[in-house]
């Protein structure tokens, strides 16, 4: 694993955007795995800027989002469909038919989940997966105790996640309690993974994911099993890492800056 520590959220987002841009320059029809939440907002803003100012081309790109709330219509302002459209898709030249986001309103979740997994494979698998991390250590909505081999399915959200996400809703009671989410096993099949995190609220989860044991209690810890993972975090999110000095020493001596 590579651990990149940046002073600001803007720098964190720029590093991530450069990695996405390099991926698309090397493979214009790359398949991207995308995340929602406040963490990737700066990354998406920077990708939109790169598209407008530097001509970063998404015309052949395919995307798969990690998750969606069960029960929210696509047009609901807190749905992840809406989030992706507002913050990225409507500002870039990605064809609509290349965008995949789990459905929160299908009447057959089992069939939908199987189809979603199949579509990822049929599109050649995910080249680059972008992740955030929950304060409970989750990736996507793989809450504590999720199988590390899990596939796309419905999960019941943890109380901590509902509390964390209540800030986006009028009241905690409005936060859906179920989500449809790619599994840990699905995520681990991506060729390359970058995980972004910022803020003190994530420090404990980041430390456990990187330095703790591999455990279903912190599903991000499963990334230790992947051969190409980069954590890009700000100083606050890095503040509980025991070996921070070592990671920074590696970062300072990298042959290729990320
Ligand atoms: P956040 O959520 O980006 O809104 O902090 C991250 C997550 O829950 O994975």
Short mmCIF file of C-alpha atoms and ligand atoms in Angstrom, two decimals:
data_model
loop_
_atom_site.label_atom_id
_atom_site.label_comp_id
_atom_site.label_asym_id
_atom_site.label_seq_id
_atom_site.Cartn_x
_atom_site.Cartn_y
_atom_site.Cartn_z
CA UNK A 1 0.00 0.00 0.00
CA UNK A 2 1.09 3.53 -0.65
CA UNK A 3 0.11 6.24 1.80
CA UNK A 4 0.18 9.81 0.57
CA UNK A 5 -0.36 12.54 3.14
CA UNK A 6 -1.30 16.01 1.94
CA UNK A 7 -1.70 19.25 3.89
CA UNK A 8 -5.06 20.21 2.44
CA UNK A 9 -8.20 18.65 0.99
CA UNK A 10 -7.49 20.53 -2.26
CA UNK A 11 -4.07 18.89 -2.62
CA UNK A 12 -5.58 15.50 -1.77
CA UNK A 13 -8.19 16.01 -4.48
CA UNK A 14 -5.61 17.14 -7.03
CA UNK A 15 -3.46 14.05 -6.51
CA UNK A 16 -6.53 11.85 -6.99
CA UNK A 17 -7.61 13.78 -10.11
CA UNK A 18 -4.14 13.42 -11.63
CA UNK A 19 -4.35 9.66 -11.12
CA UNK A 20 -7.78 9.51 -12.80
CA UNK A 21 -6.54 11.72 -15.67
CA UNK A 22 -3.45 9.56 -16.19
CA UNK A 23 -5.64 6.46 -16.23
CA UNK A 24 -7.87 7.98 -18.93
CA UNK A 25 -4.92 9.23 -20.96
CA UNK A 26 -3.40 5.76 -20.95
CA UNK A 27 -6.75 4.05 -21.60
CA UNK A 28 -9.45 6.35 -22.99
CA UNK A 29 -12.13 3.67 -22.58
CA UNK A 30 -11.23 2.93 -18.96
CA UNK A 31 -13.83 1.69 -16.50
CA UNK A 32 -13.97 3.81 -13.35
CA UNK A 33 -15.50 2.83 -10.04
CA UNK A 34 -16.90 5.93 -8.36
CA UNK A 35 -17.89 6.93 -4.84
CA UNK A 36 -20.25 9.52 -3.38
CA UNK A 37 -20.24 11.48 -0.11
CA UNK A 38 -18.39 14.64 0.79
CA UNK A 39 -14.95 13.09 0.33
CA UNK A 40 -14.74 12.92 -3.50
CA UNK A 41 -16.34 16.34 -4.10
CA UNK A 42 -12.97 18.06 -4.61
CA UNK A 43 -11.85 15.28 -6.95
CA UNK A 44 -14.98 15.67 -9.09
CA UNK A 45 -14.59 19.45 -9.15
CA UNK A 46 -11.03 19.06 -10.37
CA UNK A 47 -12.05 16.50 -13.03
CA UNK A 48 -14.71 18.93 -14.30
CA UNK A 49 -12.04 21.65 -14.47
CA UNK A 50 -9.67 19.31 -16.33
CA UNK A 51 -12.46 18.45 -18.76
CA UNK A 52 -13.26 22.12 -19.43
CA UNK A 53 -9.77 23.56 -19.46
CA UNK A 54 -7.50 20.70 -20.48
CA UNK A 55 -9.90 18.69 -22.65
CA UNK A 56 -9.93 15.60 -20.42
CA UNK A 57 -12.15 13.29 -22.44
CA UNK A 58 -14.81 11.01 -20.95
CA UNK A 59 -16.49 10.09 -24.24
CA UNK A 60 -15.38 6.44 -24.05
CA UNK A 61 -15.35 6.07 -20.26
CA UNK A 62 -17.68 3.73 -18.39
CA UNK A 63 -18.46 4.24 -14.70
CA UNK A 64 -19.89 2.04 -11.97
CA UNK A 65 -20.96 3.65 -8.72
CA UNK A 66 -20.50 1.84 -5.46
CA UNK A 67 -23.89 2.21 -3.87
CA UNK A 68 -27.33 3.80 -3.58
CA UNK A 69 -29.92 4.21 -0.86
CA UNK A 70 -32.83 1.80 -1.08
CA UNK A 71 -36.13 3.61 -1.55
CA UNK A 72 -34.87 6.93 -2.93
CA UNK A 73 -35.95 7.81 -6.46
CA UNK A 74 -33.25 8.95 -8.88
CA UNK A 75 -34.46 12.55 -8.66
CA UNK A 76 -34.41 12.64 -4.84
CA UNK A 77 -31.84 15.31 -3.85
CA UNK A 78 -30.12 12.86 -1.48
CA UNK A 79 -29.99 9.97 -3.93
CA UNK A 80 -26.58 9.06 -5.26
CA UNK A 81 -27.95 9.25 -8.80
CA UNK A 82 -28.73 12.91 -8.16
CA UNK A 83 -25.38 13.49 -6.44
CA UNK A 84 -23.40 12.06 -9.34
CA UNK A 85 -25.33 13.98 -11.92
CA UNK A 86 -25.01 17.29 -10.07
CA UNK A 87 -21.37 16.94 -9.12
CA UNK A 88 -19.87 15.20 -12.12
CA UNK A 89 -21.87 13.68 -14.95
CA UNK A 90 -23.77 16.71 -16.17
CA UNK A 91 -20.51 18.66 -16.42
CA UNK A 92 -18.51 16.17 -18.51
CA UNK A 93 -18.93 14.40 -21.85
CA UNK A 94 -19.68 10.89 -20.60
CA UNK A 95 -22.43 9.12 -22.61
CA UNK A 96 -25.47 8.42 -20.41
CA UNK A 97 -25.52 4.76 -21.43
CA UNK A 98 -22.01 4.31 -19.99
CA UNK A 99 -23.11 5.29 -16.47
CA UNK A 100 -24.08 2.56 -14.03
CA UNK A 101 -25.40 3.29 -10.53
CA UNK A 102 -27.14 0.68 -8.37
CA UNK A 103 -30.90 1.11 -8.44
CA UNK A 104 -32.59 2.08 -5.19
CA UNK A 105 -36.03 1.44 -6.60
CA UNK A 106 -35.91 -1.87 -8.46
CA UNK A 107 -38.64 -4.37 -7.60
CA UNK A 108 -36.19 -7.27 -7.81
CA UNK A 109 -33.01 -6.52 -5.89
CA UNK A 110 -31.60 -9.98 -6.20
CA UNK A 111 -31.80 -9.95 -9.99
CA UNK A 112 -30.54 -6.38 -10.14
CA UNK A 113 -27.49 -7.16 -7.99
CA UNK A 114 -26.60 -10.18 -10.13
CA UNK A 115 -26.99 -8.07 -13.29
CA UNK A 116 -24.80 -5.29 -11.83
CA UNK A 117 -22.01 -7.75 -11.09
CA UNK A 118 -22.36 -9.21 -14.58
CA UNK A 119 -22.23 -5.78 -16.24
CA UNK A 120 -18.96 -4.96 -14.45
CA UNK A 121 -17.44 -8.16 -15.84
CA UNK A 122 -18.89 -7.63 -19.32
CA UNK A 123 -17.34 -4.14 -19.40
CA UNK A 124 -13.94 -5.67 -18.66
CA UNK A 125 -13.79 -5.04 -14.90
CA UNK A 126 -12.95 -1.83 -13.06
CA UNK A 127 -9.59 -0.27 -13.96
CA UNK A 128 -9.54 2.32 -11.20
CA UNK A 129 -11.79 2.33 -8.14
CA UNK A 130 -12.21 5.51 -6.09
CA UNK A 131 -13.21 4.97 -2.45
CA UNK A 132 -14.00 6.99 0.62
CA UNK A 133 -14.09 5.49 4.11
CA UNK A 134 -16.82 5.70 6.75
CA UNK A 135 -15.99 6.69 10.30
CA UNK A 136 -16.84 3.05 11.15
CA UNK A 137 -14.23 1.84 8.64
CA UNK A 138 -16.66 0.88 5.90
CA UNK A 139 -15.94 1.01 2.17
CA UNK A 140 -19.02 1.59 0.02
CA UNK A 141 -21.83 0.55 2.41
CA UNK A 142 -20.03 -2.57 3.59
CA UNK A 143 -20.74 -2.06 7.24
CA UNK A 144 -18.94 -3.86 10.09
CA UNK A 145 -19.37 -7.64 9.85
CA UNK A 146 -19.75 -7.60 6.05
CA UNK A 147 -18.13 -10.64 4.50
CA UNK A 148 -14.78 -9.75 2.96
CA UNK A 149 -15.85 -11.86 -0.02
CA UNK A 150 -19.24 -10.12 -0.37
CA UNK A 151 -20.76 -9.11 -3.71
CA UNK A 152 -23.35 -6.49 -4.67
CA UNK A 153 -26.34 -6.84 -2.33
CA UNK A 154 -28.58 -5.03 0.15
CA UNK A 155 -27.06 -4.00 3.45
CA UNK A 156 -28.62 -2.58 6.59
CA UNK A 157 -26.81 0.61 7.51
CA UNK A 158 -25.04 0.90 10.86
CA UNK A 159 -26.34 3.42 13.39
CA UNK A 160 -23.03 5.32 13.09
CA UNK A 161 -23.46 5.67 9.31
CA UNK A 162 -27.05 6.83 9.68
CA UNK A 163 -25.89 9.43 12.24
CA UNK A 164 -22.97 10.50 10.00
CA UNK A 165 -25.23 10.91 6.97
CA UNK A 166 -28.09 12.59 8.83
CA UNK A 167 -26.39 15.92 8.06
CA UNK A 168 -27.57 15.59 4.46
CA UNK A 169 -31.22 14.97 5.43
CA UNK A 170 -33.79 17.13 7.22
CA UNK A 171 -33.81 14.67 10.17
CA UNK A 172 -32.08 11.37 11.11
CA UNK A 173 -35.44 9.59 10.65
CA UNK A 174 -35.31 10.41 6.92
CA UNK A 175 -32.01 8.57 6.35
CA UNK A 176 -32.83 5.27 4.62
CA UNK A 177 -31.78 2.27 6.67
CA UNK A 178 -31.00 0.03 3.70
CA UNK A 179 -28.58 0.49 0.82
CA UNK A 180 -27.63 -1.50 -2.24
CA UNK A 181 -23.86 -1.72 -2.36
CA UNK A 182 -21.02 -3.38 -4.21
CA UNK A 183 -19.42 -5.96 -1.96
CA UNK A 184 -15.92 -6.01 -0.53
CA UNK A 185 -15.16 -8.88 -2.91
CA UNK A 186 -16.43 -6.81 -5.85
CA UNK A 187 -14.21 -3.88 -4.87
CA UNK A 188 -11.14 -6.07 -4.38
CA UNK A 189 -11.37 -7.14 -8.05
CA UNK A 190 -10.63 -3.62 -9.32
CA UNK A 191 -7.19 -3.35 -10.93
CA UNK A 192 -6.22 -0.32 -8.93
CA UNK A 193 -7.79 1.37 -5.90
CA UNK A 194 -7.39 4.84 -4.44
CA UNK A 195 -8.98 5.64 -1.09
CA UNK A 196 -9.42 9.27 -0.06
CA UNK A 197 -10.05 10.53 3.46
CA UNK A 198 -9.93 13.88 5.17
CA UNK A 199 -10.71 15.24 8.60
CA UNK A 200 -10.19 14.15 12.18
CA UNK A 201 -13.42 12.14 12.10
CA UNK A 202 -11.71 9.61 9.79
CA UNK A 203 -8.38 9.32 11.63
CA UNK A 204 -9.32 6.29 13.72
CA UNK A 205 -10.84 4.38 10.78
CA UNK A 206 -7.84 5.15 8.55
CA UNK A 207 -5.38 3.95 11.21
CA UNK A 208 -7.30 0.73 11.82
CA UNK A 209 -7.68 0.07 8.09
CA UNK A 210 -3.97 0.53 7.36
CA UNK A 211 -2.30 -0.68 10.55
CA UNK A 212 -4.86 -2.92 12.20
CA UNK A 213 -5.65 -6.54 11.45
CA UNK A 214 -7.67 -7.54 8.39
CA UNK A 215 -11.14 -7.83 9.82
CA UNK A 216 -14.75 -7.64 8.71
CA UNK A 217 -15.27 -5.18 11.57
CA UNK A 218 -13.31 -2.58 9.53
CA UNK A 219 -14.07 -3.53 5.94
CA UNK A 220 -11.47 -1.09 4.56
CA UNK A 221 -8.82 -3.31 6.18
CA UNK A 222 -9.51 -5.84 3.39
CA UNK A 223 -7.62 -3.48 1.09
CA UNK A 224 -4.44 -4.80 2.73
CA UNK A 225 -5.01 -7.87 0.55
CA UNK A 226 -5.01 -5.86 -2.69
CA UNK A 227 -1.77 -5.39 -4.59
CA UNK A 228 -2.33 -1.82 -5.84
CA UNK A 229 -3.91 0.45 -3.25
CA UNK A 230 -3.08 4.07 -2.58
CA UNK A 231 -4.45 5.98 0.41
CA UNK A 232 -4.53 9.73 -0.23
CA UNK A 233 -5.34 11.46 3.03
CA UNK A 234 -5.02 14.86 4.64
CA UNK A 235 -2.96 15.46 7.75
CA UNK A 236 -5.95 15.20 10.10
CA UNK A 237 -7.09 11.87 8.68
CA UNK A 238 -3.47 10.64 8.98
CA UNK A 239 -3.09 11.82 12.56
CA UNK A 240 -3.67 8.46 14.29
CA UNK A 241 -1.22 6.46 12.14
CA UNK A 242 1.56 4.99 14.30
CA UNK A 243 4.01 4.84 11.40
CA UNK A 244 3.21 8.20 9.86
CA UNK A 245 6.85 9.28 9.86
CA UNK A 246 7.83 6.21 7.83
CA UNK A 247 5.04 6.74 5.28
CA UNK A 248 6.13 10.35 4.83
CA UNK A 249 9.73 9.27 4.41
CA UNK A 250 8.66 6.88 1.66
CA UNK A 251 6.59 9.63 0.09
CA UNK A 252 9.54 12.03 0.14
CA UNK A 253 11.73 9.45 -1.56
CA UNK A 254 9.33 8.25 -4.23
CA UNK A 255 10.83 8.01 -7.71
CA UNK A 256 7.56 9.09 -9.37
CA UNK A 257 5.43 11.67 -7.58
CA UNK A 258 1.77 10.60 -7.60
P1 LIG B 1 -18.13 10.93 3.40
O1 LIG B 1 -18.56 9.41 3.44
O2 LIG B 1 -17.32 11.11 2.17
O3 LIG B 1 -19.43 11.72 3.31
O4 LIG B 1 -17.37 11.21 4.64
C1 LIG B 1 -17.60 8.44 3.16
C2 LIG B 1 -18.19 7.05 3.31
O5 LIG B 1 -19.13 6.87 4.10
O6 LIG B 1 -17.69 6.13 2.65
#
